[in-house]
Amino acid sequence: MVTADLAEPVGCRRRAGTGLRTRGAHAYHDVAVATPMSRAFAPAILAAMALAGTTLRVAAVPAPDDGAAIRVVATTTQCADLARQVCAGIADFGVDGLMHAGVDPHLWRPTVSDVRQLASADAVVCNGLMLEGRMSDVFPKLARRGTRVVELATAIPMDRLIAEGDGHAAADPHVWMDPAIWSSAAQTLAESLATLRPSRAAELRTNADRFAARCEAVARSIERAVATVPARARLMVTAHDAFRYFGRAFGIEVRGVQGISTESQAGLADMRTLADMLIDRAVPAVFVETSVPDRAVAALIESASLRGHPIRIGGALFSDAMGASGTAEECWDGMMLHNARTIVEALGGDASSIAAAPDARPEATP
């Protein structure tokens, strides 16, 4: 494996001057059973493909090493970044992302342009596990028509996934929050893309190894910083349950005001339970997210304040979407370091061991 410290990721820039679940949430993320909404949505997307003048091609995957460029389309910002890292510097592969900063994939509705890109792609990289809820029925249809579909989270062994519990056959889809899991996702993607262009397999694997080394460096940096947070204060409350993999990886208890889907709502009893926990443990801060409205967090702060325990917003975390183009947080490394720094400082720890986000490199894929 390639060894590296916090080396600069492809295509990321440093920002100048800165560095309760409901039953509905369970069904929304069920691995085996699609929701009525997604069942209804898939035919609409397929119809839109026809209306947009596109066809879902049979045998769309290019012949190995036929010289044609391989077009990779990724759904979320995390998936697009990973694809760019794995394909970096390989002219045979071009990567396009559908979602942008601030877009909630749970609620995402593709545009006509998105539909065209999906229909014309040679490979589609998605998260899976119902993260792209309304689109989840479309991916197997694309695969049956010859498009290579790589569902990164679905490929992860079940014993590494966090089950939602309560007797529901569901798993938390926010797997990119664990560096070790996201490192393995890079390996999965490299192997899948290598079958489309075997002559580039070694380069794809080298890029995946390089990314894995950066994942290890990011994890070590975060571990050192989290160790400085008082044990009793290692509780982070966020807008929704997107950080459980992060919490498991770094020894922080995580609670979301909403469930793992942003469509769920927090009940009054859940809010009281969270407020009790914050008060009992004297936790000083809670967190909002850049892609999720902060109404539920504001209600929690008010609930605790009325009981004599002031809580502040510790900062905004990147959860379901990464940062804007041109910022360090547009890449996985920068997003993770930003989140860790924000969490550690807000909970009373020392974040000085967390390295600054790296400078930019030019885009390495067409």
CSV table of C-alpha atoms in Angstrom, one decimal:
chain,number,residue,atom,x,y,z
A,1,MET,CA,0.0,0.0,0.0
A,2,VAL,CA,1.2,3.5,-0.8
A,3,THR,CA,2.2,5.4,2.3
A,4,ALA,CA,1.3,9.0,2.8
A,5,ASP,CA,0.5,11.6,5.4
A,6,LEU,CA,-2.3,14.2,4.9
A,7,ALA,CA,-1.4,14.6,1.3
A,8,GLU,CA,-3.4,16.9,-0.8
A,9,PRO,CA,-6.5,15.3,-2.5
A,10,VAL,CA,-7.2,15.8,-6.2
A,11,GLY,CA,-9.2,18.9,-7.1
A,12,CYS,CA,-9.6,20.5,-3.6
A,13,ARG,CA,-8.8,24.0,-2.7
A,14,ARG,CA,-8.1,25.7,0.6
A,15,ARG,CA,-10.7,28.3,1.5
A,16,ALA,CA,-9.1,31.7,1.8
A,17,GLY,CA,-8.9,32.9,5.4
A,18,THR,CA,-10.5,29.9,7.1
A,19,GLY,CA,-9.8,27.0,7.5
A,20,LEU,CA,-35.6,10.1,17.2
A,21,ARG,CA,-36.4,8.3,14.5
A,22,THR,CA,-40.0,7.5,13.3
A,23,ARG,CA,-41.3,4.4,11.7
A,24,GLY,CA,-41.3,6.2,8.4
A,25,ALA,CA,-37.6,6.6,8.7
A,26,HIS,CA,-37.1,2.9,9.1
A,27,ALA,CA,-39.1,2.1,6.0
A,28,TYR,CA,-37.3,4.8,4.0
A,29,HIS,CA,-33.9,3.2,4.4
A,30,ASP,CA,-35.0,-0.5,4.3
A,31,VAL,CA,-32.4,-2.4,2.3
A,32,ALA,CA,-34.7,-4.9,0.8
A,33,VAL,CA,-38.0,-3.2,0.4
A,34,ALA,CA,-38.5,0.0,-1.6
A,35,THR,CA,-40.9,2.6,-0.4
A,36,PRO,CA,-44.1,3.4,-2.3
A,37,MET,CA,-42.7,6.8,-3.1
A,38,SER,CA,-39.6,5.3,-4.7
A,39,ARG,CA,-41.7,2.8,-6.6
A,40,ALA,CA,-43.8,5.6,-8.0
A,41,PHE,CA,-40.8,7.7,-8.7
A,42,ALA,CA,-38.8,5.2,-10.8
A,43,PRO,CA,-41.3,4.9,-13.7
A,44,ALA,CA,-41.4,8.7,-13.8
A,45,ILE,CA,-37.6,8.9,-14.2
A,46,LEU,CA,-37.6,6.2,-16.8
A,47,ALA,CA,-40.4,8.1,-18.7
A,48,ALA,CA,-38.4,11.3,-18.3
A,49,MET,CA,-35.4,9.6,-19.9
A,50,ALA,CA,-37.5,8.9,-23.0
A,51,LEU,CA,-38.9,12.4,-23.0
A,52,ALA,CA,-35.4,13.8,-22.7
A,53,GLY,CA,-34.5,12.0,-25.9
A,54,THR,CA,-32.3,9.4,-24.2
A,55,THR,CA,-32.4,5.7,-24.4
A,56,LEU,CA,-31.3,3.2,-21.8
A,57,ARG,CA,-28.9,1.1,-23.9
A,58,VAL,CA,-28.6,-2.6,-23.8
A,59,ALA,CA,-24.8,-3.5,-23.6
A,60,ALA,CA,-24.0,0.1,-22.8
A,61,VAL,CA,-20.7,-0.9,-21.2
A,62,PRO,CA,-17.8,-0.2,-23.6
A,63,ALA,CA,-15.7,-3.1,-24.8
A,64,PRO,CA,-12.5,-3.5,-22.7
A,65,ASP,CA,-9.7,-1.3,-24.1
A,66,ASP,CA,-11.5,-0.3,-27.2
A,67,GLY,CA,-10.1,3.2,-26.8
A,68,ALA,CA,-13.4,4.9,-26.1
A,69,ALA,CA,-13.5,7.2,-23.1
A,70,ILE,CA,-15.4,5.8,-20.1
A,71,ARG,CA,-18.0,8.2,-18.7
A,72,VAL,CA,-18.5,7.9,-15.0
A,73,VAL,CA,-21.5,9.6,-13.4
A,74,ALA,CA,-21.8,9.8,-9.6
A,75,THR,CA,-24.8,10.8,-7.5
A,76,THR,CA,-23.7,12.4,-4.3
A,77,THR,CA,-20.8,14.8,-3.7
A,78,GLN,CA,-19.1,12.0,-1.6
A,79,CYS,CA,-19.4,9.5,-4.4
A,80,ALA,CA,-18.2,12.0,-7.0
A,81,ASP,CA,-15.2,12.9,-5.0
A,82,LEU,CA,-14.3,9.2,-4.5
A,83,ALA,CA,-14.6,8.5,-8.2
A,84,ARG,CA,-12.4,11.5,-9.0
A,85,GLN,CA,-9.7,10.3,-6.6
A,86,VAL,CA,-9.8,6.7,-8.0
A,87,CYS,CA,-9.7,8.0,-11.6
A,88,ALA,CA,-7.2,10.8,-11.0
A,89,GLY,CA,-4.7,11.2,-13.9
A,90,ILE,CA,-6.3,8.5,-16.1
A,91,ALA,CA,-7.4,10.1,-19.3
A,92,ASP,CA,-9.6,7.1,-20.2
A,93,PHE,CA,-12.1,8.1,-17.4
A,94,GLY,CA,-14.2,11.2,-17.1
A,95,VAL,CA,-16.2,11.8,-13.9
A,96,ASP,CA,-19.3,13.9,-13.6
A,97,GLY,CA,-21.3,14.5,-10.3
A,98,LEU,CA,-25.0,15.1,-10.2
A,99,MET,CA,-25.6,16.6,-6.8
A,100,HIS,CA,-23.9,19.8,-5.5
A,101,ALA,CA,-23.0,21.4,-2.2
A,102,GLY,CA,-26.0,21.7,0.2
A,103,VAL,CA,-28.2,19.1,-1.7
A,104,ASP,CA,-29.9,16.6,0.6
A,105,PRO,CA,-29.7,13.2,-1.2
A,106,HIS,CA,-32.7,11.9,0.8
A,107,LEU,CA,-34.9,14.5,-0.9
A,108,TRP,CA,-33.0,14.9,-4.2
A,109,ARG,CA,-35.1,15.0,-7.4
A,110,PRO,CA,-33.0,14.8,-10.6
A,111,THR,CA,-33.3,17.4,-13.3
A,112,VAL,CA,-33.7,16.6,-17.0
A,113,SER,CA,-30.0,17.2,-17.3
A,114,ASP,CA,-29.3,14.6,-14.5
A,115,VAL,CA,-31.5,12.1,-16.3
A,116,ARG,CA,-29.6,12.5,-19.5
A,117,GLN,CA,-26.3,12.0,-17.8
A,118,LEU,CA,-27.5,8.9,-16.0
A,119,ALA,CA,-28.9,7.4,-19.3
A,120,SER,CA,-25.6,8.1,-21.2
A,121,ALA,CA,-23.2,7.0,-18.5
A,122,ASP,CA,-21.0,3.9,-18.9
A,123,ALA,CA,-20.7,3.6,-15.1
A,124,VAL,CA,-22.9,5.0,-12.4
A,125,VAL,CA,-21.4,5.4,-8.9
A,126,CYS,CA,-24.0,5.7,-6.1
A,127,ASN,CA,-24.1,5.3,-2.3
A,128,GLY,CA,-26.9,2.8,-2.1
A,129,LEU,CA,-28.7,1.6,1.1
A,130,MET,CA,-31.6,4.0,0.1
A,131,LEU,CA,-29.6,7.2,0.6
A,132,GLU,CA,-30.7,8.3,-2.8
A,133,GLY,CA,-34.2,7.2,-1.7
A,134,ARG,CA,-36.4,8.4,-4.6
A,135,MET,CA,-33.8,7.2,-7.2
A,136,SER,CA,-33.0,3.8,-5.6
A,137,ASP,CA,-35.3,1.8,-7.9
A,138,VAL,CA,-33.7,3.3,-11.0
A,139,PHE,CA,-30.2,1.9,-10.4
A,140,PRO,CA,-31.1,-1.8,-10.9
A,141,LYS,CA,-33.0,-0.8,-14.1
A,142,LEU,CA,-29.9,0.9,-15.4
A,143,ALA,CA,-27.8,-2.2,-14.5
A,144,ARG,CA,-30.2,-4.5,-16.4
A,145,ARG,CA,-29.8,-2.3,-19.5
A,146,GLY,CA,-26.0,-2.6,-19.4
A,147,THR,CA,-24.8,0.3,-17.4
A,148,ARG,CA,-22.2,-0.6,-14.8
A,149,VAL,CA,-23.7,0.5,-11.5
A,150,VAL,CA,-21.5,0.5,-8.4
A,151,GLU,CA,-23.4,0.8,-5.1
A,152,LEU,CA,-20.6,1.6,-2.7
A,153,ALA,CA,-22.4,1.0,0.6
A,154,THR,CA,-24.2,-2.1,-0.6
A,155,ALA,CA,-20.9,-3.7,-1.3
A,156,ILE,CA,-19.8,-3.3,2.4
A,157,PRO,CA,-20.0,-6.5,4.5
A,158,MET,CA,-23.1,-6.5,6.7
A,159,ASP,CA,-20.9,-6.9,9.9
A,160,ARG,CA,-19.3,-3.5,9.2
A,161,LEU,CA,-22.7,-1.7,8.7
A,162,ILE,CA,-24.6,-0.1,11.5
A,163,ALA,CA,-28.1,-1.6,11.6
A,164,GLU,CA,-31.0,0.8,12.4
A,165,GLY,CA,-32.4,-1.8,14.8
A,166,ASP,CA,-35.9,-2.1,16.2
A,167,GLY,CA,-36.5,-5.2,14.2
A,168,HIS,CA,-36.2,-3.5,10.8
A,169,ALA,CA,-34.1,-4.9,8.0
A,170,ALA,CA,-32.3,-1.6,7.5
A,171,ALA,CA,-28.8,-0.2,7.6
A,172,ASP,CA,-27.5,3.3,8.1
A,173,PRO,CA,-26.2,4.5,4.7
A,174,HIS,CA,-23.8,7.3,5.9
A,175,VAL,CA,-20.7,5.0,5.5
A,176,TRP,CA,-18.3,7.7,4.3
A,177,MET,CA,-18.0,9.0,7.9
A,178,ASP,CA,-15.8,6.0,8.8
A,179,PRO,CA,-12.3,6.4,7.2
A,180,ALA,CA,-11.7,2.6,7.2
A,181,ILE,CA,-15.0,1.9,5.4
A,182,TRP,CA,-14.5,4.7,2.9
A,183,SER,CA,-11.0,3.4,2.2
A,184,SER,CA,-12.5,0.0,1.3
A,185,ALA,CA,-15.1,1.7,-0.9
A,186,ALA,CA,-12.3,3.1,-3.0
A,187,GLN,CA,-10.9,-0.4,-3.5
A,188,THR,CA,-14.3,-1.7,-4.5
A,189,LEU,CA,-14.7,1.2,-7.0
A,190,ALA,CA,-11.2,0.6,-8.5
A,191,GLU,CA,-11.8,-3.1,-9.0
A,192,SER,CA,-15.2,-2.4,-10.7
A,193,LEU,CA,-13.9,0.2,-13.0
A,194,ALA,CA,-10.9,-1.9,-13.8
A,195,THR,CA,-13.2,-4.4,-15.5
A,196,LEU,CA,-14.2,-1.7,-17.9
A,197,ARG,CA,-10.6,-0.9,-18.9
A,198,PRO,CA,-8.2,-3.7,-17.8
A,199,SER,CA,-5.2,-1.8,-19.2
A,200,ARG,CA,-5.7,0.9,-16.6
A,201,ALA,CA,-6.3,-1.5,-13.7
A,202,ALA,CA,-2.9,-0.9,-12.1
A,203,GLU,CA,-3.4,2.9,-12.2
A,204,LEU,CA,-6.8,2.6,-10.7
A,205,ARG,CA,-5.5,0.4,-7.9
A,206,THR,CA,-2.6,2.7,-7.2
A,207,ASN,CA,-5.0,5.6,-6.9
A,208,ALA,CA,-7.2,3.6,-4.5
A,209,ASP,CA,-4.1,2.7,-2.4
A,210,ARG,CA,-3.0,6.3,-2.3
A,211,PHE,CA,-6.5,7.3,-1.1
A,212,ALA,CA,-6.4,4.6,1.5
A,213,ALA,CA,-3.2,6.0,2.9
A,214,ARG,CA,-4.8,9.4,3.2
A,215,CYS,CA,-7.8,7.9,5.0
A,216,GLU,CA,-5.4,6.4,7.5
A,217,ALA,CA,-3.7,9.7,8.0
A,218,VAL,CA,-7.0,11.5,8.5
A,219,ALA,CA,-8.1,8.9,11.0
A,220,ARG,CA,-4.9,9.2,13.1
A,221,SER,CA,-5.2,13.0,13.2
A,222,ILE,CA,-8.8,12.9,14.3
A,223,GLU,CA,-8.1,10.2,16.9
A,224,ARG,CA,-5.4,12.4,18.6
A,225,ALA,CA,-7.8,15.3,18.8
A,226,VAL,CA,-10.8,13.4,20.1
A,227,ALA,CA,-8.6,12.0,22.9
A,228,THR,CA,-8.4,15.5,24.3
A,229,VAL,CA,-12.2,15.9,24.8
A,230,PRO,CA,-13.3,15.1,28.3
A,231,ALA,CA,-14.8,11.6,28.3
A,232,ARG,CA,-18.2,12.8,29.8
A,233,ALA,CA,-18.5,15.4,27.0
A,234,ARG,CA,-18.0,13.0,24.2
A,235,LEU,CA,-21.6,13.3,23.1
A,236,MET,CA,-22.5,15.0,19.8
A,237,VAL,CA,-26.1,15.8,19.0
A,238,THR,CA,-26.8,16.7,15.4
A,239,ALA,CA,-29.8,17.6,13.2
A,240,HIS,CA,-30.2,14.0,12.0
A,241,ASP,CA,-28.5,10.6,12.5
A,242,ALA,CA,-25.7,11.0,9.9
A,243,PHE,CA,-22.7,10.6,12.2
A,244,ARG,CA,-23.0,7.2,13.8
A,245,TYR,CA,-20.2,5.7,11.7
A,246,PHE,CA,-18.0,8.7,12.8
A,247,GLY,CA,-19.0,8.1,16.4
A,248,ARG,CA,-18.2,4.4,16.3
A,249,ALA,CA,-14.8,5.1,14.6
A,250,PHE,CA,-13.7,7.7,17.1
A,251,GLY,CA,-15.4,6.8,20.4
A,252,ILE,CA,-18.1,9.5,20.4
A,253,GLU,CA,-21.7,8.9,21.4
A,254,VAL,CA,-23.9,10.3,18.6
A,255,ARG,CA,-27.6,11.3,18.8
A,256,GLY,CA,-29.7,12.8,16.0
A,257,VAL,CA,-32.7,14.9,16.7
A,258,GLN,CA,-34.2,13.3,13.5
A,259,GLY,CA,-33.6,9.7,12.3
A,260,ILE,CA,-31.2,8.6,9.6
A,261,SER,CA,-33.6,10.1,7.0
A,262,THR,CA,-34.1,13.8,7.0
A,263,GLU,CA,-37.8,13.1,6.2
A,264,SER,CA,-38.4,11.8,9.7
A,265,GLN,CA,-39.5,14.1,12.6
A,266,ALA,CA,-38.6,14.2,16.2
A,267,GLY,CA,-41.3,13.7,18.8
A,268,LEU,CA,-41.7,15.6,22.0
A,269,ALA,CA,-40.7,12.6,24.1
A,270,ASP,CA,-37.5,12.2,22.0
A,271,MET,CA,-36.7,15.9,22.5
A,272,ARG,CA,-37.1,15.7,26.3
A,273,THR,CA,-34.9,12.6,26.4
A,274,LEU,CA,-32.2,14.4,24.4
A,275,ALA,CA,-32.5,17.6,26.6
A,276,ASP,CA,-32.2,15.4,29.7
A,277,MET,CA,-29.0,13.8,28.4
A,278,LEU,CA,-27.4,17.2,27.5
A,279,ILE,CA,-28.2,18.6,30.9
A,280,ASP,CA,-27.1,15.5,32.9
A,281,ARG,CA,-23.7,15.4,31.1
A,282,ALA,CA,-23.2,19.2,30.9
A,283,VAL,CA,-22.6,19.0,27.2
A,284,PRO,CA,-22.0,22.6,26.0
A,285,ALA,CA,-22.9,22.5,22.3
A,286,VAL,CA,-25.0,20.8,19.6
A,287,PHE,CA,-24.4,20.9,15.9
A,288,VAL,CA,-26.3,21.9,12.8
A,289,GLU,CA,-25.7,20.5,9.3
A,290,THR,CA,-25.1,22.3,6.0
A,291,SER,CA,-27.6,20.3,4.1
A,292,VAL,CA,-30.4,20.0,6.7
A,293,PRO,CA,-32.7,22.7,8.2
A,294,ASP,CA,-31.8,23.6,11.8
A,295,ARG,CA,-35.4,23.9,13.1
A,296,ALA,CA,-35.2,20.7,15.2
A,297,VAL,CA,-31.9,21.7,16.7
A,298,ALA,CA,-33.2,25.1,17.6
A,299,ALA,CA,-36.2,23.5,19.3
A,300,LEU,CA,-33.8,21.3,21.3
A,301,ILE,CA,-31.7,24.3,22.4
A,302,GLU,CA,-34.8,26.1,23.5
A,303,SER,CA,-36.0,23.0,25.5
A,304,ALA,CA,-32.7,22.8,27.4
A,305,SER,CA,-32.6,26.6,27.9
A,306,LEU,CA,-36.0,26.7,29.5
A,307,ARG,CA,-34.7,24.2,32.0
A,308,GLY,CA,-31.7,26.4,32.9
A,309,HIS,CA,-29.1,24.7,30.7
A,310,PRO,CA,-27.8,27.1,28.0
A,311,ILE,CA,-26.5,25.3,24.9
A,312,ARG,CA,-24.9,26.9,22.0
A,313,ILE,CA,-24.6,25.8,18.4
A,314,GLY,CA,-21.1,24.4,18.1
A,315,GLY,CA,-20.9,24.9,14.4
A,316,ALA,CA,-22.1,23.6,11.1
A,317,LEU,CA,-21.1,20.1,10.0
A,318,PHE,CA,-21.0,18.6,6.5
A,319,SER,CA,-23.1,15.5,6.6
A,320,ASP,CA,-25.0,14.4,3.5
A,321,ALA,CA,-23.3,16.9,1.2
A,322,MET,CA,-19.7,18.2,1.1
A,323,GLY,CA,-18.5,21.8,0.7
A,324,ALA,CA,-18.8,24.2,-2.2
A,325,SER,CA,-16.5,24.1,-5.2
A,326,GLY,CA,-13.3,25.9,-4.5
A,327,THR,CA,-13.2,25.1,-0.8
A,328,ALA,CA,-11.1,22.5,1.0
A,329,GLU,CA,-14.4,20.9,2.2
A,330,GLU,CA,-15.4,19.9,-1.4
A,331,CYS,CA,-13.2,16.8,-0.9
A,332,TRP,CA,-13.6,14.0,1.6
A,333,ASP,CA,-10.4,14.9,3.4
A,334,GLY,CA,-11.3,18.5,4.0
A,335,MET,CA,-14.8,17.7,5.0
A,336,MET,CA,-13.7,15.2,7.6
A,337,LEU,CA,-11.0,17.5,9.0
A,338,HIS,CA,-13.5,20.4,9.2
A,339,ASN,CA,-16.1,18.3,11.0
A,340,ALA,CA,-13.5,16.9,13.5
A,341,ARG,CA,-12.1,20.3,14.2
A,342,THR,CA,-15.5,21.8,14.8
A,343,ILE,CA,-16.7,18.9,17.0
A,344,VAL,CA,-13.5,18.7,19.2
A,345,GLU,CA,-13.3,22.5,19.8
A,346,ALA,CA,-17.1,22.7,20.6
A,347,LEU,CA,-16.9,19.9,23.1
A,348,GLY,CA,-13.9,21.3,25.0
A,349,GLY,CA,-11.0,19.5,23.4
A,350,ASP,CA,-7.8,20.6,21.6
A,351,ALA,CA,-8.0,20.4,17.8
A,352,SER,CA,-4.5,21.6,17.2
A,353,SER,CA,-3.4,18.2,16.1
A,354,ILE,CA,-5.8,18.3,13.2
A,355,ALA,CA,-3.8,19.3,10.1
A,356,ALA,CA,-4.9,22.3,8.0
A,357,ALA,CA,-6.6,21.5,4.7
A,358,PRO,CA,-4.2,21.0,1.8
A,359,ASP,CA,-3.7,23.4,-1.1
A,360,ALA,CA,-5.3,22.8,-4.4
A,361,ARG,CA,-4.3,20.6,-7.2
A,362,PRO,CA,-5.7,20.9,-10.7
A,363,GLU,CA,-8.5,18.5,-11.7
A,364,ALA,CA,-6.9,15.3,-12.9
A,365,THR,CA,-9.8,13.8,-14.8
A,366,PRO,CA,-11.6,15.3,-17.9
